Tab-separated table of C-alpha atoms and ligand atoms in Angstrom:
chain	number	residue	atom	x	y	z
A	208	UNK	CA	27.845	30.529	-25.294
A	209	UNK	CA	26.718	26.944	-23.894
A	210	UNK	CA	26.673	26.824	-20.144
A	211	UNK	CA	26.118	23.313	-18.153
A	212	UNK	CA	22.246	23.803	-18.145
A	213	UNK	CA	22.525	23.763	-21.984
A	214	UNK	CA	24.262	20.919	-21.848
A	215	UNK	CA	22.091	19.133	-19.489
A	216	UNK	CA	18.795	20.133	-21.808
A	217	UNK	CA	20.361	19.055	-25.055
A	218	UNK	CA	21.518	15.609	-23.555
A	219	UNK	CA	18.107	14.895	-21.817
A	220	UNK	CA	16.254	15.953	-25.345
A	221	UNK	CA	18.684	13.611	-27.087
A	222	UNK	CA	18.172	10.440	-25.525
A	223	UNK	CA	14.587	9.126	-25.311
A	224	UNK	CA	13.906	6.441	-22.996
A	225	UNK	CA	10.379	6.609	-22.619
A	226	UNK	CA	7.248	6.803	-25.231
A	227	UNK	CA	4.846	7.125	-22.098
A	228	UNK	CA	6.204	6.759	-18.629
A	229	UNK	CA	2.790	7.002	-16.934
A	230	UNK	CA	2.213	3.418	-18.161
A	231	UNK	CA	4.577	2.186	-15.589
A	232	UNK	CA	2.915	4.015	-12.834
A	233	UNK	CA	0.603	1.933	-9.962
A	234	UNK	CA	-2.303	3.733	-10.772
A	235	UNK	CA	-2.624	3.062	-14.485
A	236	UNK	CA	-4.990	0.408	-15.522
A	237	UNK	CA	-4.201	-1.692	-18.388
A	238	UNK	CA	-6.695	-3.284	-20.533
A	239	UNK	CA	-5.286	-6.648	-20.067
A	240	UNK	CA	-4.208	-8.137	-16.869
A	241	UNK	CA	-2.205	-11.325	-17.685
A	242	UNK	CA	-2.156	-14.103	-15.027
A	243	UNK	CA	-5.458	-13.023	-13.260
A	244	UNK	CA	-7.846	-14.711	-15.688
A	245	UNK	CA	-9.223	-16.570	-12.793
A	246	UNK	CA	-9.703	-14.028	-10.231
A	247	UNK	CA	-11.013	-11.757	-13.246
A	248	UNK	CA	-14.095	-14.680	-14.475
A	249	UNK	CA	-14.637	-15.532	-10.493
A	250	UNK	CA	-15.151	-11.606	-9.620
A	251	UNK	CA	-17.471	-11.262	-12.809
A	252	UNK	CA	-19.598	-14.506	-12.353
A	253	UNK	CA	-20.234	-13.251	-8.936
A	254	UNK	CA	-21.096	-9.872	-9.886
A	255	UNK	CA	-22.934	-10.605	-13.055
A	256	UNK	CA	-26.367	-11.191	-11.607
A	257	UNK	CA	-26.692	-7.186	-11.533
A	258	UNK	CA	-27.334	-7.375	-15.432
A	259	UNK	CA	-30.435	-9.477	-14.487
A	260	UNK	CA	-31.201	-7.053	-11.627
A	261	UNK	CA	-30.762	-9.292	-9.186
A	262	UNK	CA	-28.534	-8.431	-5.959
A	263	UNK	CA	-25.123	-9.919	-6.262
A	264	UNK	CA	-23.372	-11.301	-3.376
A	265	UNK	CA	-20.852	-9.430	-1.282
A	266	UNK	CA	-17.407	-10.054	-1.987
A	267	UNK	CA	-14.405	-10.328	0.186
A	268	UNK	CA	-11.006	-9.961	-1.562
A	269	UNK	CA	-7.547	-10.748	-0.083
A	270	UNK	CA	-4.110	-11.230	-1.053
A	271	UNK	CA	-0.719	-9.489	-0.490
A	272	UNK	CA	0.227	-5.824	-1.454
A	273	UNK	CA	0.713	-5.763	-5.194
A	274	UNK	CA	-1.156	-8.816	-6.414
A	275	UNK	CA	-3.838	-7.162	-8.498
A	276	UNK	CA	-6.620	-6.591	-6.466
A	277	UNK	CA	-7.178	-3.013	-6.988
A	278	UNK	CA	-6.645	-3.381	-10.840
A	279	UNK	CA	-8.602	-6.315	-11.091
A	280	UNK	CA	-11.594	-5.179	-9.476
A	281	UNK	CA	-11.911	-1.843	-11.236
A	282	UNK	CA	-11.326	-3.872	-14.423
A	283	UNK	CA	-14.211	-5.657	-13.951
A	284	UNK	CA	-16.577	-3.154	-12.509
A	285	UNK	CA	-15.898	-1.181	-15.499
A	286	UNK	CA	-16.873	-3.864	-17.807
A	287	UNK	CA	-19.999	-4.569	-16.017
A	288	UNK	CA	-20.692	-0.564	-15.909
A	289	UNK	CA	-20.564	-0.539	-19.892
A	290	UNK	CA	-22.563	-3.918	-20.004
A	291	UNK	CA	-25.274	-2.587	-17.631
A	292	UNK	CA	-25.410	0.838	-19.594
A	293	UNK	CA	-26.055	-1.057	-22.660
A	294	UNK	CA	-29.035	-2.863	-21.127
A	295	UNK	CA	-30.325	0.403	-19.456
A	296	UNK	CA	-29.488	-0.880	-15.926
A	297	UNK	CA	-29.501	1.515	-13.277
A	298	UNK	CA	-25.955	1.068	-11.660
A	299	UNK	CA	-23.973	2.972	-9.312
A	300	UNK	CA	-20.465	2.305	-8.396
A	301	UNK	CA	-18.908	3.982	-5.456
A	302	UNK	CA	-15.129	3.233	-5.187
A	303	UNK	CA	-13.750	3.970	-1.619
A	304	UNK	CA	-10.020	3.933	-0.676
A	305	UNK	CA	-10.231	3.290	3.108
A	306	UNK	CA	-6.723	4.630	3.749
A	307	UNK	CA	-7.870	7.822	2.418
A	308	UNK	CA	-11.340	7.774	3.673
A	309	UNK	CA	-10.775	6.558	6.806
A	310	UNK	CA	-13.858	7.447	9.257
A	311	UNK	CA	-17.167	6.385	9.090
A	312	UNK	CA	-18.376	9.865	8.292
A	313	UNK	CA	-16.165	10.169	5.423
A	314	UNK	CA	-17.207	6.847	3.821
A	315	UNK	CA	-20.853	7.619	4.159
A	316	UNK	CA	-20.453	11.219	2.884
A	317	UNK	CA	-18.528	9.675	-0.113
A	318	UNK	CA	-21.317	6.961	-0.652
A	319	UNK	CA	-24.022	9.966	-0.655
A	320	UNK	CA	-21.837	12.023	-2.990
A	321	UNK	CA	-21.661	8.797	-5.770
A	322	UNK	CA	-25.505	9.049	-5.617
A	323	UNK	CA	-25.734	12.878	-5.884
A	324	UNK	CA	-27.155	12.858	-2.358
A	325	UNK	CA	-26.285	16.315	-0.415
A	326	UNK	CA	-24.926	16.292	2.882
A	327	UNK	CA	-22.839	18.559	5.061
A	328	UNK	CA	-18.753	17.957	5.226
A	329	UNK	CA	-19.167	17.423	8.835
A	330	UNK	CA	-21.798	17.892	11.427
A	331	UNK	CA	-24.316	15.061	11.454
A	332	UNK	CA	-24.290	12.170	13.208
A	333	UNK	CA	-23.221	8.728	11.850
A	334	UNK	CA	-26.666	7.397	12.224
A	335	UNK	CA	-28.628	10.546	10.714
A	336	UNK	CA	-25.885	10.409	7.961
A	337	UNK	CA	-26.699	6.677	7.176
A	338	UNK	CA	-30.446	7.449	7.575
A	339	UNK	CA	-29.946	10.151	4.468
A	340	UNK	CA	-28.231	7.894	2.665
A	341	UNK	CA	-30.823	5.106	2.854
A	342	UNK	CA	-33.556	7.212	2.011
A	343	UNK	CA	-31.893	8.974	-1.218
A	344	UNK	CA	-30.577	5.441	-2.403
A	345	UNK	CA	-34.060	4.024	-1.952
A	346	UNK	CA	-35.963	6.833	-4.196
A	347	UNK	CA	-34.846	4.630	-7.321
A	348	UNK	CA	-34.771	0.842	-8.416
A	349	UNK	CA	-31.220	0.345	-8.774
A	350	UNK	CA	-28.286	-1.474	-7.559
A	351	UNK	CA	-25.341	0.062	-5.805
A	352	UNK	CA	-21.405	-1.361	-5.695
A	353	UNK	CA	-19.710	-0.158	-2.679
A	354	UNK	CA	-16.218	-1.040	-2.882
A	355	UNK	CA	-14.149	-0.645	0.164
A	356	UNK	CA	-10.391	-1.016	-0.849
A	357	UNK	CA	-7.850	-1.594	1.901
A	358	UNK	CA	-10.932	-1.728	4.211
A	359	UNK	CA	-8.550	-2.922	6.818
A	360	UNK	CA	-7.750	0.828	7.375
A	361	UNK	CA	-11.289	1.947	8.005
A	362	UNK	CA	-11.753	-0.699	10.684
A	363	UNK	CA	-8.398	-0.141	12.663
A	364	UNK	CA	-8.862	3.419	12.693
A	365	UNK	CA	-12.674	3.704	13.145
A	366	UNK	CA	-14.162	0.351	14.046
A	367	UNK	CA	-16.690	-1.802	12.173
A	368	UNK	CA	-19.573	0.486	12.704
A	369	UNK	CA	-20.464	1.708	8.845
A	370	UNK	CA	-19.271	-1.957	7.655
A	371	UNK	CA	-22.039	-3.612	10.209
A	372	UNK	CA	-24.665	-1.094	8.860
A	373	UNK	CA	-23.935	-1.693	5.212
A	374	UNK	CA	-23.789	-5.279	5.370
A	375	UNK	CA	-27.820	-4.970	6.939
A	376	UNK	CA	-28.840	-2.085	5.090
A	377	UNK	CA	-30.527	-4.393	2.321
A	378	UNK	CA	-33.013	-5.164	5.059
A	379	UNK	CA	-33.965	-1.400	5.175
A	380	UNK	CA	-34.380	-0.971	1.319
A	381	UNK	CA	-37.674	-1.727	-0.821
A	382	UNK	CA	-36.217	-0.571	-4.422
A	383	UNK	CA	-32.494	-0.285	-4.404
A	384	UNK	CA	-30.233	-3.252	-3.531
A	385	UNK	CA	-26.575	-2.849	-2.300
A	386	UNK	CA	-23.560	-5.106	-2.906
A	387	UNK	CA	-20.498	-4.830	-1.020
A	388	UNK	CA	-16.745	-5.860	-2.424
A	389	UNK	CA	-14.143	-5.570	0.448
A	390	UNK	CA	-10.789	-5.452	-0.050
A	391	UNK	CA	-7.488	-6.044	2.166
A	392	UNK	CA	-3.831	-7.015	2.007
A	393	UNK	CA	-4.065	-7.487	5.617
A	394	UNK	CA	-4.867	-11.381	6.000
A	395	UNK	CA	-5.081	-11.126	10.087
A	396	UNK	CA	-7.394	-8.117	9.768
A	397	UNK	CA	-10.798	-10.282	9.873
A	398	UNK	CA	-10.125	-10.981	13.639
A	399	UNK	CA	-10.696	-7.388	14.392
A	400	UNK	CA	-14.259	-7.771	12.777
A	401	UNK	CA	-17.688	-8.615	14.445
A	402	UNK	CA	-17.959	-12.240	13.327
A	403	UNK	CA	-21.475	-11.043	11.998
A	404	UNK	CA	-19.807	-8.717	9.760
A	405	UNK	CA	-17.175	-11.101	8.994
A	406	UNK	CA	-19.504	-13.649	7.346
A	407	UNK	CA	-21.861	-11.348	5.551
A	408	UNK	CA	-18.877	-9.461	3.838
A	409	UNK	CA	-17.657	-12.766	3.155
A	410	UNK	CA	-20.371	-14.387	1.169
A	411	UNK	CA	-17.823	-14.941	-1.219
A	412	UNK	CA	-14.058	-14.825	-0.846
A	413	UNK	CA	-11.374	-14.591	-3.441
A	414	UNK	CA	-7.904	-14.849	-3.024
A	415	UNK	CA	-5.159	-13.301	-4.939
A	416	UNK	CA	-1.902	-15.509	-4.806
A	417	UNK	CA	1.643	-13.704	-5.175
A	418	UNK	CA	3.271	-13.750	-8.861
A	419	UNK	CA	6.108	-15.816	-9.550
A	420	UNK	CA	8.778	-14.468	-11.623
A	421	UNK	CA	7.830	-15.791	-14.954
A	422	UNK	CA	4.279	-14.282	-14.500
A	423	UNK	CA	5.877	-10.674	-13.332
A	424	UNK	CA	7.877	-11.235	-16.543
A	425	UNK	CA	4.777	-11.298	-18.639
A	426	UNK	CA	3.370	-8.304	-16.744
A	427	UNK	CA	6.393	-6.238	-16.918
A	428	UNK	CA	6.672	-7.017	-20.809
A	429	UNK	CA	3.283	-5.860	-21.832
A	430	UNK	CA	3.762	-2.586	-19.751
A	431	UNK	CA	7.044	-2.147	-21.185
A	432	UNK	CA	5.934	-2.259	-24.609
A	433	UNK	CA	3.994	0.614	-24.469
A	434	UNK	CA	6.031	2.649	-22.128
A	435	UNK	CA	9.600	2.658	-23.632
A	436	UNK	CA	11.144	3.466	-26.919
A	437	UNK	CA	11.764	0.758	-29.231
A	438	UNK	CA	15.325	-0.499	-28.363
A	439	UNK	CA	15.384	1.374	-25.097
A	440	UNK	CA	14.599	-1.956	-22.762
A	441	UNK	CA	16.019	-5.407	-23.113
A	442	UNK	CA	14.485	-8.840	-22.244
A	443	UNK	CA	17.444	-9.505	-19.621
A	444	UNK	CA	16.473	-5.882	-17.618
A	445	UNK	CA	12.980	-7.172	-17.879
A	446	UNK	CA	13.799	-10.285	-16.363
A	447	UNK	CA	16.139	-8.984	-13.684
A	448	UNK	CA	13.040	-6.771	-12.394
A	449	UNK	CA	11.036	-9.603	-12.288
A	450	UNK	CA	13.391	-12.001	-10.627
A	451	UNK	CA	14.023	-9.132	-7.556
A	452	UNK	CA	10.676	-8.370	-7.277
A	453	UNK	CA	9.746	-12.169	-7.096
A	454	UNK	CA	12.104	-12.947	-4.548
A	455	UNK	CA	10.580	-9.993	-2.115
A	456	UNK	CA	7.107	-11.388	-2.568
A	457	UNK	CA	5.714	-11.548	-5.715
A	458	UNK	CA	4.751	-7.695	-5.875
A	459	UNK	CA	3.423	-6.489	-9.433
A	460	UNK	CA	3.782	-3.041	-8.258
A	461	UNK	CA	7.512	-3.313	-6.887
A	462	UNK	CA	8.592	-4.912	-10.109
A	463	UNK	CA	6.808	-1.949	-12.008
A	464	UNK	CA	8.630	0.455	-9.904
A	465	UNK	CA	12.066	-0.975	-10.415
A	466	UNK	CA	11.544	-0.930	-14.258
A	467	UNK	CA	10.508	2.819	-14.389
A	468	UNK	CA	12.808	4.008	-11.981
A	469	UNK	CA	15.738	2.155	-13.697
A	470	UNK	CA	14.337	4.006	-16.850
A	471	UNK	CA	14.733	7.311	-14.906
A	472	UNK	CA	18.234	6.528	-14.097
A	473	UNK	CA	18.990	5.918	-17.320
A	474	UNK	CA	17.511	8.766	-18.873
A	475	UNK	CA	19.164	10.838	-16.236
A	476	UNK	CA	22.452	9.561	-17.351
A	477	UNK	CA	22.043	10.265	-20.669
A	478	UNK	CA	22.153	6.593	-21.552
A	479	UNK	CA	20.300	5.362	-24.730
A	480	UNK	CA	18.896	2.301	-23.121
A	481	UNK	CA	18.346	0.701	-19.669
A	482	UNK	CA	21.017	-1.752	-18.592
A	483	UNK	CA	21.218	-4.119	-15.579
A	484	UNK	CA	23.282	-1.775	-13.662
A	485	UNK	CA	20.507	0.959	-13.855
A	486	UNK	CA	17.969	-1.941	-12.382
A	487	UNK	CA	20.727	-2.341	-9.355
A	488	UNK	CA	20.623	1.518	-8.816
A	489	UNK	CA	16.907	1.674	-9.176
A	490	UNK	CA	16.712	-1.183	-6.201
A	491	UNK	CA	19.158	0.574	-4.059
A	492	UNK	CA	16.992	3.999	-4.663
A	493	UNK	CA	13.759	2.112	-3.946
A	494	UNK	CA	15.038	0.445	-0.931
A	495	UNK	CA	15.865	3.828	0.493
A	496	UNK	CA	12.623	5.264	0.014
A	497	UNK	CA	10.873	2.077	1.651
A	498	UNK	CA	13.099	2.418	4.742
A	499	UNK	CA	12.848	6.364	4.989
A	500	UNK	CA	8.912	5.888	4.672
A	501	UNK	CA	8.659	3.125	7.171
A	502	UNK	CA	10.493	4.996	9.783
A	503	UNK	CA	8.898	8.249	9.156
A	504	UNK	CA	5.867	6.777	9.817
A	505	UNK	CA	6.567	5.217	13.338
A	506	UNK	CA	5.641	6.308	16.564
A	507	UNK	CA	8.119	8.598	18.353
A	508	UNK	CA	9.438	6.523	20.797
A	509	UNK	CA	10.581	4.113	18.013
A	510	UNK	CA	12.089	7.050	16.215
A	511	UNK	CA	13.906	7.775	19.586
A	512	UNK	CA	14.919	4.169	20.033
A	513	UNK	CA	16.257	4.092	16.492
A	514	UNK	CA	18.247	7.274	17.064
A	515	UNK	CA	19.739	5.779	20.411
A	516	UNK	CA	21.083	2.528	18.456
A	517	UNK	CA	22.324	4.881	16.062
A	518	UNK	CA	24.062	6.968	18.172
A	519	UNK	CA	25.733	3.950	20.353
A	520	UNK	CA	26.876	2.297	17.034
A	521	UNK	CA	28.236	5.442	16.190
A	522	UNK	CA	30.337	5.698	19.138
A	523	UNK	CA	30.947	2.285	19.813
A	524	UNK	CA	30.441	0.042	16.651
A	525	UNK	CA	27.718	-2.367	16.037
A	526	UNK	CA	26.274	-4.835	18.221
A	527	UNK	CA	24.460	-3.964	21.624
A	528	UNK	CA	22.710	-5.644	24.353
A	529	UNK	CA	18.879	-4.528	24.884
A	530	UNK	CA	20.453	-3.090	28.336
A	531	UNK	CA	23.019	-0.982	26.992
A	532	UNK	CA	20.408	0.359	24.487
A	533	UNK	CA	17.780	0.989	26.908
A	534	UNK	CA	20.307	3.034	28.987
A	535	UNK	CA	21.260	5.474	25.891
A	536	UNK	CA	17.443	5.527	25.015
A	537	UNK	CA	16.331	6.398	28.753
A	538	UNK	CA	19.049	9.154	28.581
A	539	UNK	CA	17.962	10.656	25.109
A	540	UNK	CA	14.286	10.488	26.217
A	541	UNK	CA	14.979	12.381	29.382
A	542	UNK	CA	16.770	15.070	27.124
A	543	UNK	CA	13.298	15.645	25.292
A	544	UNK	CA	11.417	16.110	28.890
A	545	UNK	CA	9.567	12.629	28.367
A	546	UNK	CA	9.346	9.465	30.442
A	547	UNK	CA	11.073	6.399	28.844
A	548	UNK	CA	8.697	3.216	28.253
A	549	UNK	CA	9.715	0.275	29.873
A	550	UNK	CA	12.768	-1.881	29.240
A	551	UNK	CA	10.228	-4.541	28.424
A	552	UNK	CA	8.257	-2.584	26.134
A	553	UNK	CA	11.399	-1.363	24.369
A	554	UNK	CA	12.546	-4.878	23.869
A	555	UNK	CA	9.291	-5.598	22.188
A	556	UNK	CA	9.937	-2.480	19.713
A	557	UNK	CA	13.345	-4.056	19.121
A	558	UNK	CA	11.774	-7.061	17.968
A	559	UNK	CA	9.261	-5.122	15.479
A	560	UNK	CA	12.278	-3.371	14.086
A	561	UNK	CA	13.589	-6.707	13.578
A	562	UNK	CA	10.621	-7.730	11.492
A	563	UNK	CA	10.504	-4.311	9.539
A	564	UNK	CA	14.369	-5.536	8.535
A	565	UNK	CA	15.465	-2.307	10.266
A	566	UNK	CA	17.692	-3.906	12.701
A	567	UNK	CA	19.216	-7.513	13.032
A	568	UNK	CA	18.842	-9.179	16.433
A	569	UNK	CA	20.749	-12.249	17.811
A	570	UNK	CA	20.789	-13.970	21.207
A	571	UNK	CA	24.311	-14.527	22.479
A	572	UNK	CA	25.510	-16.577	25.417
A	573	UNK	CA	27.698	-14.614	27.633
A	574	UNK	CA	28.922	-17.396	29.948
A	575	UNK	CA	27.588	-16.816	33.754
A	576	UNK	CA	26.040	-14.032	32.781
A	577	UNK	CA	23.423	-16.140	30.913
A	578	UNK	CA	21.953	-15.218	27.561
A	579	UNK	CA	21.380	-11.729	26.423
A	580	UNK	CA	20.105	-10.295	23.091
A	581	UNK	CA	22.525	-8.203	20.777
A	582	UNK	CA	20.963	-5.741	18.345
A	583	UNK	CA	22.426	-4.021	15.217
A	584	UNK	CA	21.134	-1.647	12.433
A	585	UNK	CA	21.301	-3.109	9.140
A	586	UNK	CA	19.855	-0.276	6.849
A	587	UNK	CA	22.717	2.172	5.841
A	588	UNK	CA	23.129	5.313	8.376
A	589	UNK	CA	22.201	7.670	5.675
A	590	UNK	CA	19.216	6.177	5.293
A	591	UNK	CA	18.544	6.469	9.101
A	592	UNK	CA	19.583	10.257	9.152
A	593	UNK	CA	17.358	11.071	6.040
A	594	UNK	CA	14.367	9.482	8.171
A	595	UNK	CA	14.995	11.405	11.319
A	596	UNK	CA	16.436	14.697	10.575
A	597	UNK	CA	12.874	16.075	9.720
A	598	UNK	CA	12.600	16.382	13.788
A	599	UNK	CA	14.813	19.450	14.446
A	600	UNK	CA	15.192	18.024	17.930
A	601	UNK	CA	16.344	14.606	16.598
A	602	UNK	CA	18.156	16.661	13.847
A	603	UNK	CA	20.599	18.077	16.576
A	604	UNK	CA	21.568	14.481	17.711
A	605	UNK	CA	22.483	13.725	14.294
B	173	LIG	N1	-1.715	-8.998	-14.019
B	173	LIG	C1	-1.242	-7.883	-14.112
B	173	LIG	N2	-1.102	-7.455	-15.041
B	173	LIG	C2	-0.606	-6.170	-15.329
B	173	LIG	N3	-0.645	-5.326	-14.291
B	173	LIG	C3	-0.521	-5.730	-12.974
B	173	LIG	C4	-1.163	-6.911	-12.894
B	173	LIG	N4	-1.445	-6.966	-11.671
B	173	LIG	C5	-0.957	-5.969	-10.821
B	173	LIG	N5	-0.551	-5.374	-11.836
B	173	LIG	C6	-0.073	-3.747	-11.752
B	173	LIG	O1	0.644	-3.838	-10.590
B	173	LIG	C7	0.521	-2.700	-9.594
B	173	LIG	C8	-0.263	-3.129	-8.302
B	173	LIG	O2	-1.703	-3.626	-8.669
B	173	LIG	P1	-2.612	-3.380	-7.519
B	173	LIG	O3	-2.630	-2.001	-7.308
B	173	LIG	O4	-3.791	-4.074	-8.143
B	173	LIG	O5	-2.439	-4.175	-6.141
B	173	LIG	P2	-3.082	-4.582	-5.027
B	173	LIG	O6	-3.211	-6.134	-4.851
B	173	LIG	O7	-4.351	-3.610	-4.994
B	173	LIG	O8	-2.045	-4.336	-3.630
B	173	LIG	P3	-2.290	-3.414	-2.432
B	173	LIG	O9	-2.925	-4.391	-1.876
B	173	LIG	O10	-1.093	-2.796	-2.136
B	173	LIG	O11	-3.438	-2.405	-2.756
B	173	LIG	C9	-0.608	-1.703	-10.424
B	173	LIG	O12	0.218	-0.876	-11.248
B	173	LIG	C10	-1.333	-2.854	-11.573
B	173	LIG	O13	-1.757	-2.526	-12.751
B	174	LIG	MG1	-4.846	-1.909	-3.912
């Protein structure tokens, strides 16, 4: 007898939406990157001296999230690597994601690993580690590319010590040479840098502008052709994904996520093709993921603040003054056995929540009481609960 799971299995097997959904994942690097020809060429021009054994300039790459910085850099380095091998040039490429390796130690240990220099996981001082790296590197006549992707994460967490050392390393080398490629989507980040580091890191600068809707459409088309079964996707669906992502800020990752999730929803529903409604649902799902992720990674007091606004709205509806919110917040904080932040600080945190699109604030005039700021949550309560419930103490309030 067939049970409901048999039916589900059958349904899933019958419909086929994807040929290969991995092609839509963010870490897949296509062979062809439409609308990045200029950046590809500029980066290649900067790095190409390596094929004549000269040290290329350091490059600093910046642009908003999802504008192809990582994809282009990996693509160009890969091509240079292939060309270098053909010419018998000794080339090392260290690709470091600084959001993952966010300490000076880990960055240096990673560099040592790339050139097979053995170092302990922990225990050496940074200067000793650096000294060993320099020594091991200089045993050969070679050029090393050091890619520091999302380099802002390293600097914010651990300062610019390693960057400083690396931008000066060539003075200490006689045989080997090092070129650095720094990548960031945080345009204000260079303010954190020592001016000397800033200028040597930015010998060349490369800006990646956001994509517009038409460009995103081309990018999606190219990936969709390989990812979906023929007929499972229509130009209208691609257009819609591109339009939504362009309206946000021209983020190709976002556009690809929309398309992938829309496909997954269609598959789950047993549809034989993706339609616009699936894209709308995907948009909601992704928005929820975004909000939950943003709230989860917030400091504890910001979470308590969100909890406070949530609780007061549950009881009395939307739109309360900073003062009213502060009162609820203070009570909750005391319940947790903590000291409340000052009202001034909470007011700043409310502004931050506004910028992140979690609350909406407006100034209202209250006659002779003067003007005050009113805040309301603008994300669905289910998202708030989802984000906060992990903490058992907060969960008891929900
Ligand atoms: N021109 C393009 N053609 C095809 N795919 C692209 C293009 N630009 C970006 N992508 C794809 O979009 C996604 C995001 O690109 P990428 O990871 O390079 O962004 P990024 O600029 O490094 O963003 P972040 O600052 O968040 O790290 C990847 O899946 C990438 O393959
Ligand atoms: Mg990137």
